[in-house]
Each structure stands twice: as C-alpha cells, then as structure tokens.
Amino acid sequence: MAFIQGVIIMLVLASAHNGISIVEAQLDPGVCYGRQGSNLPPVSKVVAMYKQYGIRNMRLFDPDLDVLTALKGQQIQVTLGVHNQDLPKLVVIDAAKSWYNTYVQNFPDVPIRLIAVGNEVIPGEFSQYVLPVMQNFQTIISSSNGTVIGVTTVVSMDTMSATYPPSSGAFKAEASSVMTGLLSFLASHNYPLLLNAYPYFPYAANPGDVSLAYAQFTAPGPVVHDGGLDYWNLLDAMVDSVYAAMEKVGVPNVAILISESGWPSAGNGDFTTAGLAATYNQNLLKKFSSQTGTPRRPSNKLTGYIFAMFNEDLKPTGIEQHWGLFYPDGTPVYRVFG
C-alpha cells in the first residue's frame, strides 16, 4: 500500500478569548469522490479502494449519510461539503445545528477535518451567505469540546480579475468585499482557504503562450520570472496570484489548500489523453507529497485533492466525463497511486 506523507495544517477551534487552545490535524493528499455517475461502484467498494491505494483523505461534495456510514472506523479523513443551495437556510443557527448534528455529531468515528461551506459560489447569488454560515458552524464547533474541525469555503480562479504575472493577482470587484470578510475569518482561526485550480484550462485555451511542460510540472527550468521569484510550473503561479490578491485586501496570512486539480484523459482531442492526465496527476501528487510551498509562500506547504476518483457519465459530454483516476468498474484509467 502506498504511503502518502502527511502535512500538518494548524486548525484553531475557537478564538483565544474562549480559552480553547490550538490543535493540530493532519491532512494528507487526497482524492475527490464525485458521484455523478450511473454505474459507479457501491460505497463500500469505494472506501475499500481508498484504503487499497493508500488514499487517506477524501473530499465529499455533499453530506451523504450512506457514504459517511461506510466511512465509520476507516481512518479516512474527510473534507465535507455543504450544498450551495442549502446556504440560505443555514444562516439560521438552529438549521446549522441540525445539519451539524446530522452529518458530523452523529459520526464521531469519521475523522471530518474540514467543513467546506459552498463550492465556487463567490462571486454569485449565494456568496452573501458564505461568511454567516461559516460563523454559525464555528459557534457550534467552539461549544463541542475536543472537536478537531475547521470551517472554510471553496473558491475557483473565477474570483480573480488578474493572475499574470502572479504578483498582479487581484480579486474581481464583485468578489473583493466578500473575500476580505471570509479571509479575515479564516485568518482569525488559522483555517485554510480551499482553491480549485486547473492548469489544464489555461493551457488548452492558449497553448501558444502556455507551454505543456509549464502546465505539467515538467519544465526544465523557470518559465516565468516575476520580480525576484521564478516559476517552474503553472499551478504555483496560479496559487501565488491568489496569495497576491490576499495581500491587496490586507489579509495575507491565510494558507491555501487545493480542493480540486486534475487533467482530463479524453474529450478534447490531443489536449486530453491518458498519458497527459497521468503525467499531470503523478507530478501533482509528487508536489503535494514533497512538503514544499510556492515561490511566494515557501513555508506554506501546498497539498490538496486530485479531481477525481471516477469517470462520471452523468456529467455533460466532453471533458467533464473524463477526470477520473479509475473507471467505474474499479480499474485504473492510468496509474497514480500504488
């Protein structure tokens, strides 16, 4: 069984005035478990596959009772998502308590490490609810002695108005105030921001200017020079553009955890082959396991989740159906783990 070197992210359970100390929770590189497929294996087999391949961290996009039940006692750490459409009702503390009791409190032997409040809702119609819901969950967690859970949200590069060069990174005007508020919350509790970042998309959109080697961690030397910083791969540059945006809104001290990254194995001609997907995801795992940071934040060890566990046939046709490391029958599309 493959062993994946863990990294430590400090999770604060509550602010200092509540007298609750800082505790440590280990978050290993993991894989997103998407379930939009008509022919996916039963949950029990999926959990067995995570253990077989040494995948010790799972991102769940929604709180599914069958999945949580199957994870009992399996020592697979979980980042648990909150449905975007549930955010408006969870601004009421009693509704948040009910959600927490149902999906977290009732599963004490499932190591849920992070609650992700919404997925890519900033900017957008649900963005106004993210921070109040995060605050509600923090209030609940703070009253649960010994609970090691952080609260955060998932953003995409769509929050950005500028990303190149990385030092020019800035949030869109319509996202800036919301991002400032939630980043201040994350900083006060030492929680990470979750970021969906895919070098595939800028490469496929503009292969003349974005080299394949830069997108796939295979460049023989620095490709982008930004002030005194050199960038050998596009993922580091994307992450650092978000760090630069944080600095511009006055909240620079929040770590980034990659909540999704990957490469499709089919759906867009020569841009999407199993070989290219294997190269990217193998190198992404090496990056996550190396305990290295980015040029702008070398001490913030970058880790996260590969997207995704399976090819999912209920998604739109094209690349969306081909992000999986495994076919639905459990055979690898290409080797990354084990």
mmCIF file of C-alpha atoms in Angstrom:
data_model
loop_
_atom_site.group_PDB
_atom_site.id
_atom_site.type_symbol
_atom_site.label_atom_id
_atom_site.label_comp_id
_atom_site.label_asym_id
_atom_site.label_seq_id
_atom_site.Cartn_x
_atom_site.Cartn_y
_atom_site.Cartn_z
ATOM 1 C CA MET A 1 0.000 0.000 0.000
ATOM 2 C CA ALA A 2 1.331 3.369 -0.957
ATOM 3 C CA PHE A 3 2.119 5.690 1.916
ATOM 4 C CA ILE A 4 1.467 9.359 1.367
ATOM 5 C CA GLN A 5 3.480 11.688 3.523
ATOM 6 C CA GLY A 6 1.145 13.878 5.522
ATOM 7 C CA VAL A 7 1.417 17.537 6.105
ATOM 8 C CA ILE A 8 0.245 19.468 9.117
ATOM 9 C CA ILE A 9 -2.291 22.248 8.928
ATOM 10 C CA MET A 10 -2.915 24.054 12.172
ATOM 11 C CA LEU A 11 -6.604 24.223 12.985
ATOM 12 C CA VAL A 12 -7.828 26.590 15.670
ATOM 13 C CA LEU A 13 -11.057 25.506 17.290
ATOM 14 C CA ALA A 14 -12.004 28.944 18.594
ATOM 15 C CA SER A 15 -10.620 32.358 19.279
ATOM 16 C CA ALA A 16 -8.237 32.937 22.159
ATOM 17 C CA HIS A 17 -10.793 34.755 24.316
ATOM 18 C CA ASN A 18 -12.744 31.492 24.553
ATOM 19 C CA GLY A 19 -9.679 29.833 26.047
ATOM 20 C CA ILE A 20 -9.540 26.977 23.537
ATOM 21 C CA SER A 21 -6.053 26.010 22.501
ATOM 22 C CA ILE A 22 -4.652 25.457 19.047
ATOM 23 C CA VAL A 23 -4.691 21.824 17.965
ATOM 24 C CA GLU A 24 -3.123 20.033 15.025
ATOM 25 C CA ALA A 25 -4.920 17.983 12.387
ATOM 26 C CA GLN A 26 -3.046 16.029 9.763
ATOM 27 C CA LEU A 27 -4.319 16.427 6.222
ATOM 28 C CA ASP A 28 -2.820 14.108 3.611
ATOM 29 C CA PRO A 29 -3.030 14.450 -0.168
ATOM 30 C CA GLY A 30 -6.382 13.050 -1.192
ATOM 31 C CA VAL A 31 -8.873 12.448 -3.982
ATOM 32 C CA CYS A 32 -12.289 13.991 -4.608
ATOM 33 C CA TYR A 33 -15.131 11.472 -4.527
ATOM 34 C CA GLY A 34 -17.618 12.713 -7.115
ATOM 35 C CA ARG A 35 -20.757 10.620 -7.542
ATOM 36 C CA GLN A 36 -22.419 11.871 -10.732
ATOM 37 C CA GLY A 37 -22.316 8.505 -12.469
ATOM 38 C CA SER A 38 -24.952 5.904 -13.327
ATOM 39 C CA ASN A 39 -22.629 2.954 -12.937
ATOM 40 C CA LEU A 40 -20.303 3.795 -10.039
ATOM 41 C CA PRO A 41 -19.308 1.060 -7.594
ATOM 42 C CA PRO A 42 -21.111 0.721 -4.263
ATOM 43 C CA VAL A 43 -19.861 2.954 -1.488
ATOM 44 C CA SER A 44 -18.345 0.036 0.408
ATOM 45 C CA LYS A 45 -16.132 -0.794 -2.580
ATOM 46 C CA VAL A 46 -15.139 2.856 -2.988
ATOM 47 C CA VAL A 47 -13.994 3.021 0.628
ATOM 48 C CA ALA A 48 -12.087 -0.238 0.126
ATOM 49 C CA MET A 49 -10.382 1.271 -2.940
ATOM 50 C CA TYR A 50 -9.279 4.343 -0.976
ATOM 51 C CA LYS A 51 -7.692 2.034 1.572
ATOM 52 C CA GLN A 52 -6.219 -0.318 -1.053
ATOM 53 C CA TYR A 53 -4.441 2.531 -2.811
ATOM 54 C CA GLY A 54 -3.360 4.319 0.365
ATOM 55 C CA ILE A 55 -5.573 7.346 -0.257
ATOM 56 C CA ARG A 56 -6.057 8.703 3.228
ATOM 57 C CA ASN A 57 -8.127 11.811 2.536
ATOM 58 C CA MET A 58 -11.493 12.162 0.775
ATOM 59 C CA ARG A 59 -13.311 15.276 -0.325
ATOM 60 C CA LEU A 60 -17.090 14.827 -0.323
ATOM 61 C CA PHE A 61 -19.022 17.435 -2.263
ATOM 62 C CA ASP A 62 -22.211 16.809 -0.299
ATOM 63 C CA PRO A 63 -23.114 15.274 3.066
ATOM 64 C CA ASP A 64 -24.325 11.796 2.134
ATOM 65 C CA LEU A 65 -25.390 9.546 5.008
ATOM 66 C CA ASP A 66 -24.570 6.312 3.157
ATOM 67 C CA VAL A 67 -21.018 7.479 2.451
ATOM 68 C CA LEU A 68 -20.494 8.708 5.997
ATOM 69 C CA THR A 69 -21.786 5.406 7.359
ATOM 70 C CA ALA A 70 -19.381 3.451 5.138
ATOM 71 C CA LEU A 71 -16.501 5.622 6.393
ATOM 72 C CA LYS A 72 -17.065 4.760 10.052
ATOM 73 C CA GLY A 73 -13.864 3.487 11.614
ATOM 74 C CA GLN A 74 -11.961 3.508 8.305
ATOM 75 C CA GLN A 75 -9.481 6.256 9.281
ATOM 76 C CA ILE A 76 -10.031 8.150 6.038
ATOM 77 C CA GLN A 77 -10.024 11.878 6.714
ATOM 78 C CA VAL A 78 -12.860 13.861 5.170
ATOM 79 C CA THR A 79 -13.480 17.356 3.912
ATOM 80 C CA LEU A 80 -17.274 17.572 3.990
ATOM 81 C CA GLY A 81 -19.094 19.894 1.623
ATOM 82 C CA VAL A 82 -22.266 21.888 2.188
ATOM 83 C CA HIS A 83 -24.679 22.113 -0.765
ATOM 84 C CA ASN A 84 -24.710 25.569 -2.328
ATOM 85 C CA GLN A 85 -28.499 25.650 -2.308
ATOM 86 C CA ASP A 86 -28.566 24.926 1.437
ATOM 87 C CA LEU A 87 -26.627 28.059 2.352
ATOM 88 C CA PRO A 88 -29.607 30.464 2.675
ATOM 89 C CA LYS A 89 -31.339 28.319 5.296
ATOM 90 C CA LEU A 90 -28.122 27.625 7.225
ATOM 91 C CA VAL A 91 -27.763 31.294 8.156
ATOM 92 C CA VAL A 92 -30.288 30.379 10.868
ATOM 93 C CA ILE A 93 -28.271 28.915 13.738
ATOM 94 C CA ASP A 94 -30.841 26.207 14.545
ATOM 95 C CA ALA A 95 -30.701 24.937 10.955
ATOM 96 C CA ALA A 96 -26.904 24.906 11.106
ATOM 97 C CA LYS A 97 -27.057 22.955 14.387
ATOM 98 C CA SER A 98 -29.404 20.420 12.818
ATOM 99 C CA TRP A 99 -27.061 19.994 9.832
ATOM 100 C CA TYR A 100 -24.052 19.638 12.116
ATOM 101 C CA ASN A 101 -25.761 17.106 14.380
ATOM 102 C CA THR A 102 -26.949 15.023 11.416
ATOM 103 C CA TYR A 103 -23.731 14.890 9.417
ATOM 104 C CA VAL A 104 -20.949 15.499 11.939
ATOM 105 C CA GLN A 105 -22.022 14.891 15.534
ATOM 106 C CA ASN A 106 -23.650 11.573 14.599
ATOM 107 C CA PHE A 107 -20.389 10.310 13.078
ATOM 108 C CA PRO A 108 -17.760 10.621 15.822
ATOM 109 C CA ASP A 109 -15.655 7.842 14.319
ATOM 110 C CA VAL A 110 -15.391 9.551 10.919
ATOM 111 C CA PRO A 111 -12.435 11.997 11.026
ATOM 112 C CA ILE A 112 -14.097 15.025 9.447
ATOM 113 C CA ARG A 113 -11.352 17.667 9.356
ATOM 114 C CA LEU A 114 -12.942 20.494 7.374
ATOM 115 C CA ILE A 115 -16.469 21.659 6.603
ATOM 116 C CA ALA A 116 -16.484 23.378 3.207
ATOM 117 C CA VAL A 117 -19.299 25.932 3.118
ATOM 118 C CA GLY A 118 -20.268 26.069 -0.545
ATOM 119 C CA ASN A 119 -18.374 25.261 -3.720
ATOM 120 C CA GLU A 120 -17.378 28.055 -6.125
ATOM 121 C CA VAL A 121 -20.224 30.358 -5.060
ATOM 122 C CA ILE A 122 -18.089 33.527 -4.996
ATOM 123 C CA PRO A 123 -18.940 35.679 -6.858
ATOM 124 C CA GLY A 124 -22.583 34.757 -7.268
ATOM 125 C CA GLU A 125 -26.072 34.720 -5.795
ATOM 126 C CA PHE A 126 -25.091 32.613 -2.768
ATOM 127 C CA SER A 127 -21.907 34.486 -1.893
ATOM 128 C CA GLN A 128 -23.610 36.671 0.733
ATOM 129 C CA TYR A 129 -24.431 33.588 2.815
ATOM 130 C CA VAL A 130 -20.962 32.050 2.998
ATOM 131 C CA LEU A 131 -19.490 34.020 5.900
ATOM 132 C CA PRO A 132 -22.615 33.926 8.127
ATOM 133 C CA VAL A 133 -22.851 30.147 7.690
ATOM 134 C CA MET A 134 -19.144 29.750 8.432
ATOM 135 C CA GLN A 135 -19.621 31.801 11.591
ATOM 136 C CA ASN A 136 -22.589 29.651 12.634
ATOM 137 C CA PHE A 137 -20.582 26.459 12.258
ATOM 138 C CA GLN A 138 -17.694 27.990 14.183
ATOM 139 C CA THR A 139 -20.032 28.844 17.041
ATOM 140 C CA ILE A 140 -21.265 25.245 17.084
ATOM 141 C CA ILE A 141 -17.764 23.762 16.887
ATOM 142 C CA SER A 142 -16.497 26.037 19.643
ATOM 143 C CA SER A 143 -19.075 24.567 22.006
ATOM 144 C CA SER A 144 -18.096 20.978 21.083
ATOM 145 C CA ASN A 145 -15.158 20.254 23.354
ATOM 146 C CA GLY A 146 -12.364 18.279 21.714
ATOM 147 C CA THR A 147 -13.748 18.553 18.196
ATOM 148 C CA VAL A 148 -10.983 18.957 15.607
ATOM 149 C CA ILE A 149 -12.808 20.539 12.702
ATOM 150 C CA GLY A 150 -12.102 23.628 10.647
ATOM 151 C CA VAL A 151 -14.574 25.702 8.639
ATOM 152 C CA THR A 152 -13.784 27.136 5.233
ATOM 153 C CA THR A 153 -15.152 27.553 1.705
ATOM 154 C CA VAL A 154 -14.113 26.588 -1.822
ATOM 155 C CA VAL A 155 -13.308 29.240 -4.415
ATOM 156 C CA SER A 156 -12.145 28.966 -8.010
ATOM 157 C CA MET A 157 -9.899 31.111 -10.149
ATOM 158 C CA ASP A 158 -13.104 32.826 -11.298
ATOM 159 C CA THR A 159 -12.804 35.039 -8.223
ATOM 160 C CA MET A 160 -9.770 36.661 -9.886
ATOM 161 C CA SER A 161 -9.655 39.674 -12.180
ATOM 162 C CA ALA A 162 -5.908 39.307 -12.808
ATOM 163 C CA THR A 163 -3.472 36.398 -12.420
ATOM 164 C CA TYR A 164 -0.458 37.186 -14.641
ATOM 165 C CA PRO A 165 2.169 37.781 -13.580
ATOM 166 C CA PRO A 166 1.369 36.230 -10.206
ATOM 167 C CA SER A 167 2.274 39.417 -8.313
ATOM 168 C CA SER A 168 -0.530 41.229 -10.183
ATOM 169 C CA GLY A 169 -3.146 38.886 -8.719
ATOM 170 C CA ALA A 170 -6.344 40.654 -7.701
ATOM 171 C CA PHE A 171 -9.904 39.677 -6.852
ATOM 172 C CA LYS A 172 -12.794 40.770 -9.051
ATOM 173 C CA ALA A 173 -14.597 43.844 -7.799
ATOM 174 C CA GLU A 174 -17.769 41.819 -7.187
ATOM 175 C CA ALA A 175 -15.828 39.273 -5.100
ATOM 176 C CA SER A 176 -13.462 41.540 -3.208
ATOM 177 C CA SER A 177 -15.589 42.529 -0.202
ATOM 178 C CA VAL A 178 -16.879 39.005 0.388
ATOM 179 C CA MET A 179 -13.371 37.575 0.074
ATOM 180 C CA THR A 180 -11.998 40.154 2.503
ATOM 181 C CA GLY A 181 -14.559 39.217 5.147
ATOM 182 C CA LEU A 182 -14.157 35.486 4.889
ATOM 183 C CA LEU A 183 -10.355 35.701 4.684
ATOM 184 C CA SER A 184 -10.382 37.702 7.910
ATOM 185 C CA PHE A 185 -12.463 34.917 9.481
ATOM 186 C CA LEU A 186 -10.067 32.232 8.214
ATOM 187 C CA ALA A 187 -7.038 34.179 9.430
ATOM 188 C CA SER A 188 -8.511 34.629 12.909
ATOM 189 C CA HIS A 189 -8.891 30.861 13.282
ATOM 190 C CA ASN A 190 -5.861 29.785 11.239
ATOM 191 C CA TYR A 191 -8.048 27.859 8.779
ATOM 192 C CA PRO A 192 -7.056 27.346 5.131
ATOM 193 C CA LEU A 193 -8.831 28.657 2.045
ATOM 194 C CA LEU A 194 -9.785 25.897 -0.402
ATOM 195 C CA LEU A 195 -8.936 26.629 -4.037
ATOM 196 C CA ASN A 196 -9.960 24.809 -7.211
ATOM 197 C CA ALA A 197 -7.073 25.331 -9.641
ATOM 198 C CA TYR A 198 -6.633 23.611 -13.009
ATOM 199 C CA PRO A 199 -3.585 24.395 -15.172
ATOM 200 C CA TYR A 200 -5.278 22.357 -17.910
ATOM 201 C CA PHE A 201 -7.716 25.157 -18.705
ATOM 202 C CA PRO A 202 -5.276 28.000 -19.447
ATOM 203 C CA TYR A 203 -3.094 25.560 -21.395
ATOM 204 C CA ALA A 204 -5.962 24.229 -23.513
ATOM 205 C CA ALA A 205 -7.294 27.749 -24.094
ATOM 206 C CA ASN A 206 -3.948 29.191 -25.169
ATOM 207 C CA PRO A 207 -1.318 26.531 -25.971
ATOM 208 C CA GLY A 208 0.676 29.041 -27.980
ATOM 209 C CA ASP A 209 1.517 31.053 -24.880
ATOM 210 C CA VAL A 210 1.208 28.427 -22.136
ATOM 211 C CA SER A 211 3.600 25.555 -22.675
ATOM 212 C CA LEU A 212 2.607 21.977 -21.914
ATOM 213 C CA ALA A 213 5.745 21.485 -19.838
ATOM 214 C CA TYR A 214 4.889 24.510 -17.684
ATOM 215 C CA ALA A 215 1.346 23.193 -17.175
ATOM 216 C CA GLN A 216 2.502 19.659 -16.310
ATOM 217 C CA PHE A 217 5.405 20.296 -13.904
ATOM 218 C CA THR A 218 7.961 19.128 -16.494
ATOM 219 C CA ALA A 219 9.667 22.388 -17.488
ATOM 220 C CA PRO A 220 13.499 22.020 -17.314
ATOM 221 C CA GLY A 221 13.889 25.485 -15.811
ATOM 222 C CA PRO A 222 11.984 28.597 -14.739
ATOM 223 C CA VAL A 223 9.379 29.733 -17.263
ATOM 224 C CA VAL A 224 8.018 32.884 -15.642
ATOM 225 C CA HIS A 225 10.161 35.457 -13.858
ATOM 226 C CA ASP A 226 8.172 37.760 -11.604
ATOM 227 C CA GLY A 227 10.350 40.219 -9.755
ATOM 228 C CA GLY A 228 12.739 38.089 -7.762
ATOM 229 C CA LEU A 229 10.574 34.967 -7.983
ATOM 230 C CA ASP A 230 10.941 32.186 -10.566
ATOM 231 C CA TYR A 231 8.086 29.883 -11.575
ATOM 232 C CA TRP A 232 8.718 26.394 -12.890
ATOM 233 C CA ASN A 233 5.056 25.339 -13.027
ATOM 234 C CA LEU A 234 1.692 26.946 -13.636
ATOM 235 C CA LEU A 235 -0.030 25.656 -10.501
ATOM 236 C CA ASP A 236 2.419 27.535 -8.282
ATOM 237 C CA ALA A 237 1.801 30.674 -10.322
ATOM 238 C CA MET A 238 -1.964 30.336 -10.029
ATOM 239 C CA VAL A 239 -1.792 29.820 -6.270
ATOM 240 C CA ASP A 240 0.603 32.743 -5.826
ATOM 241 C CA SER A 241 -1.704 35.038 -7.764
ATOM 242 C CA VAL A 242 -4.342 34.322 -5.110
ATOM 243 C CA TYR A 243 -1.811 34.994 -2.345
ATOM 244 C CA ALA A 244 -1.040 38.320 -4.046
ATOM 245 C CA ALA A 245 -4.757 39.125 -4.137
ATOM 246 C CA MET A 246 -4.984 38.359 -0.416
ATOM 247 C CA GLU A 247 -2.188 40.820 0.227
ATOM 248 C CA LYS A 248 -4.019 43.519 -1.720
ATOM 249 C CA VAL A 249 -7.093 43.225 0.501
ATOM 250 C CA GLY A 250 -4.948 43.266 3.646
ATOM 251 C CA VAL A 251 -5.275 39.609 4.719
ATOM 252 C CA PRO A 252 -2.040 37.901 3.641
ATOM 253 C CA ASN A 253 -1.763 35.202 6.292
ATOM 254 C CA VAL A 254 -4.212 32.514 5.137
ATOM 255 C CA ALA A 255 -2.840 29.237 3.760
ATOM 256 C CA ILE A 256 -4.266 27.730 0.568
ATOM 257 C CA LEU A 257 -5.301 24.096 0.266
ATOM 258 C CA ILE A 258 -6.016 22.782 -3.241
ATOM 259 C CA SER A 259 -9.563 21.414 -3.215
ATOM 260 C CA GLU A 260 -9.529 20.287 -6.861
ATOM 261 C CA SER A 261 -6.900 19.878 -9.537
ATOM 262 C CA GLY A 262 -6.519 17.348 -12.302
ATOM 263 C CA TRP A 263 -6.363 16.682 -16.027
ATOM 264 C CA PRO A 264 -8.999 15.030 -18.238
ATOM 265 C CA SER A 265 -7.980 11.862 -20.077
ATOM 266 C CA ALA A 266 -10.367 12.347 -23.032
ATOM 267 C CA GLY A 267 -12.891 14.749 -24.524
ATOM 268 C CA ASN A 268 -10.720 17.389 -26.224
ATOM 269 C CA GLY A 269 -8.535 15.654 -28.772
ATOM 270 C CA ASP A 270 -4.778 15.744 -28.274
ATOM 271 C CA PHE A 271 -5.109 18.026 -25.251
ATOM 272 C CA THR A 272 -6.693 15.209 -23.264
ATOM 273 C CA THR A 273 -5.012 11.822 -23.367
ATOM 274 C CA ALA A 274 -4.491 9.252 -20.658
ATOM 275 C CA GLY A 275 -0.765 9.864 -20.939
ATOM 276 C CA LEU A 276 -1.099 13.602 -20.343
ATOM 277 C CA ALA A 277 -3.514 13.043 -17.465
ATOM 278 C CA ALA A 278 -1.152 10.517 -15.904
ATOM 279 C CA THR A 279 1.818 12.874 -16.177
ATOM 280 C CA TYR A 280 -0.048 15.760 -14.610
ATOM 281 C CA ASN A 281 -1.589 13.846 -11.737
ATOM 282 C CA GLN A 282 1.559 11.870 -10.960
ATOM 283 C CA ASN A 283 3.508 15.123 -10.765
ATOM 284 C CA LEU A 284 0.710 16.808 -8.808
ATOM 285 C CA LEU A 285 0.901 14.034 -6.213
ATOM 286 C CA LYS A 286 4.673 14.460 -6.031
ATOM 287 C CA LYS A 287 4.154 18.176 -5.476
ATOM 288 C CA PHE A 288 1.613 17.558 -2.727
ATOM 289 C CA SER A 289 3.816 14.935 -1.049
ATOM 290 C CA SER A 290 7.021 16.977 -1.230
ATOM 291 C CA GLN A 291 6.015 19.331 1.592
ATOM 292 C CA THR A 292 7.104 22.305 -0.480
ATOM 293 C CA GLY A 293 5.359 25.616 -0.843
ATOM 294 C CA THR A 294 5.192 28.138 -3.667
ATOM 295 C CA PRO A 295 7.731 30.823 -4.553
ATOM 296 C CA ARG A 296 5.641 33.490 -2.813
ATOM 297 C CA ARG A 297 4.844 31.297 0.207
ATOM 298 C CA PRO A 298 7.660 28.731 0.514
ATOM 299 C CA SER A 299 6.761 27.924 4.125
ATOM 300 C CA ASN A 300 3.075 27.215 3.354
ATOM 301 C CA LYS A 301 3.328 23.577 2.315
ATOM 302 C CA LEU A 302 0.925 23.034 -0.575
ATOM 303 C CA THR A 303 -1.235 19.927 -0.535
ATOM 304 C CA GLY A 304 -4.762 19.029 -1.567
ATOM 305 C CA TYR A 305 -7.030 16.824 -3.639
ATOM 306 C CA ILE A 306 -6.804 15.276 -7.087
ATOM 307 C CA PHE A 307 -10.011 15.509 -9.082
ATOM 308 C CA ALA A 308 -11.460 12.911 -9.281
ATOM 309 C CA MET A 309 -11.803 9.286 -8.225
ATOM 310 C CA PHE A 310 -14.006 8.076 -11.134
ATOM 311 C CA ASN A 311 -15.109 8.986 -14.625
ATOM 312 C CA GLU A 312 -18.709 10.170 -14.217
ATOM 313 C CA ASP A 313 -21.128 9.600 -17.091
ATOM 314 C CA LEU A 314 -23.962 11.794 -15.798
ATOM 315 C CA LYS A 315 -21.910 14.924 -16.319
ATOM 316 C CA PRO A 316 -22.069 16.860 -19.618
ATOM 317 C CA THR A 317 -20.422 15.122 -22.552
ATOM 318 C CA GLY A 318 -16.833 16.020 -23.353
ATOM 319 C CA ILE A 319 -14.041 16.505 -20.850
ATOM 320 C CA GLU A 320 -16.412 16.628 -17.873
ATOM 321 C CA GLN A 321 -16.915 12.865 -18.061
ATOM 322 C CA HIS A 322 -13.191 12.033 -18.082
ATOM 323 C CA TRP A 323 -11.459 13.376 -14.974
ATOM 324 C CA GLY A 324 -11.348 10.070 -13.127
ATOM 325 C CA LEU A 325 -8.325 8.120 -11.979
ATOM 326 C CA PHE A 326 -10.487 5.000 -12.239
ATOM 327 C CA TYR A 327 -13.169 3.604 -14.493
ATOM 328 C CA PRO A 328 -16.464 2.779 -12.747
ATOM 329 C CA ASP A 329 -15.508 -0.913 -12.677
ATOM 330 C CA GLY A 330 -12.560 -0.038 -10.442
ATOM 331 C CA THR A 331 -9.749 -0.473 -12.969
ATOM 332 C CA PRO A 332 -7.285 2.418 -13.270
ATOM 333 C CA VAL A 333 -7.529 4.767 -16.246
ATOM 334 C CA TYR A 334 -3.794 5.247 -15.551
ATOM 335 C CA ARG A 335 -1.592 4.720 -12.511
ATOM 336 C CA VAL A 336 -1.126 7.417 -9.877
ATOM 337 C CA PHE A 337 -1.480 5.598 -6.561
ATOM 338 C CA GLY A 338 0.014 2.172 -5.895
#
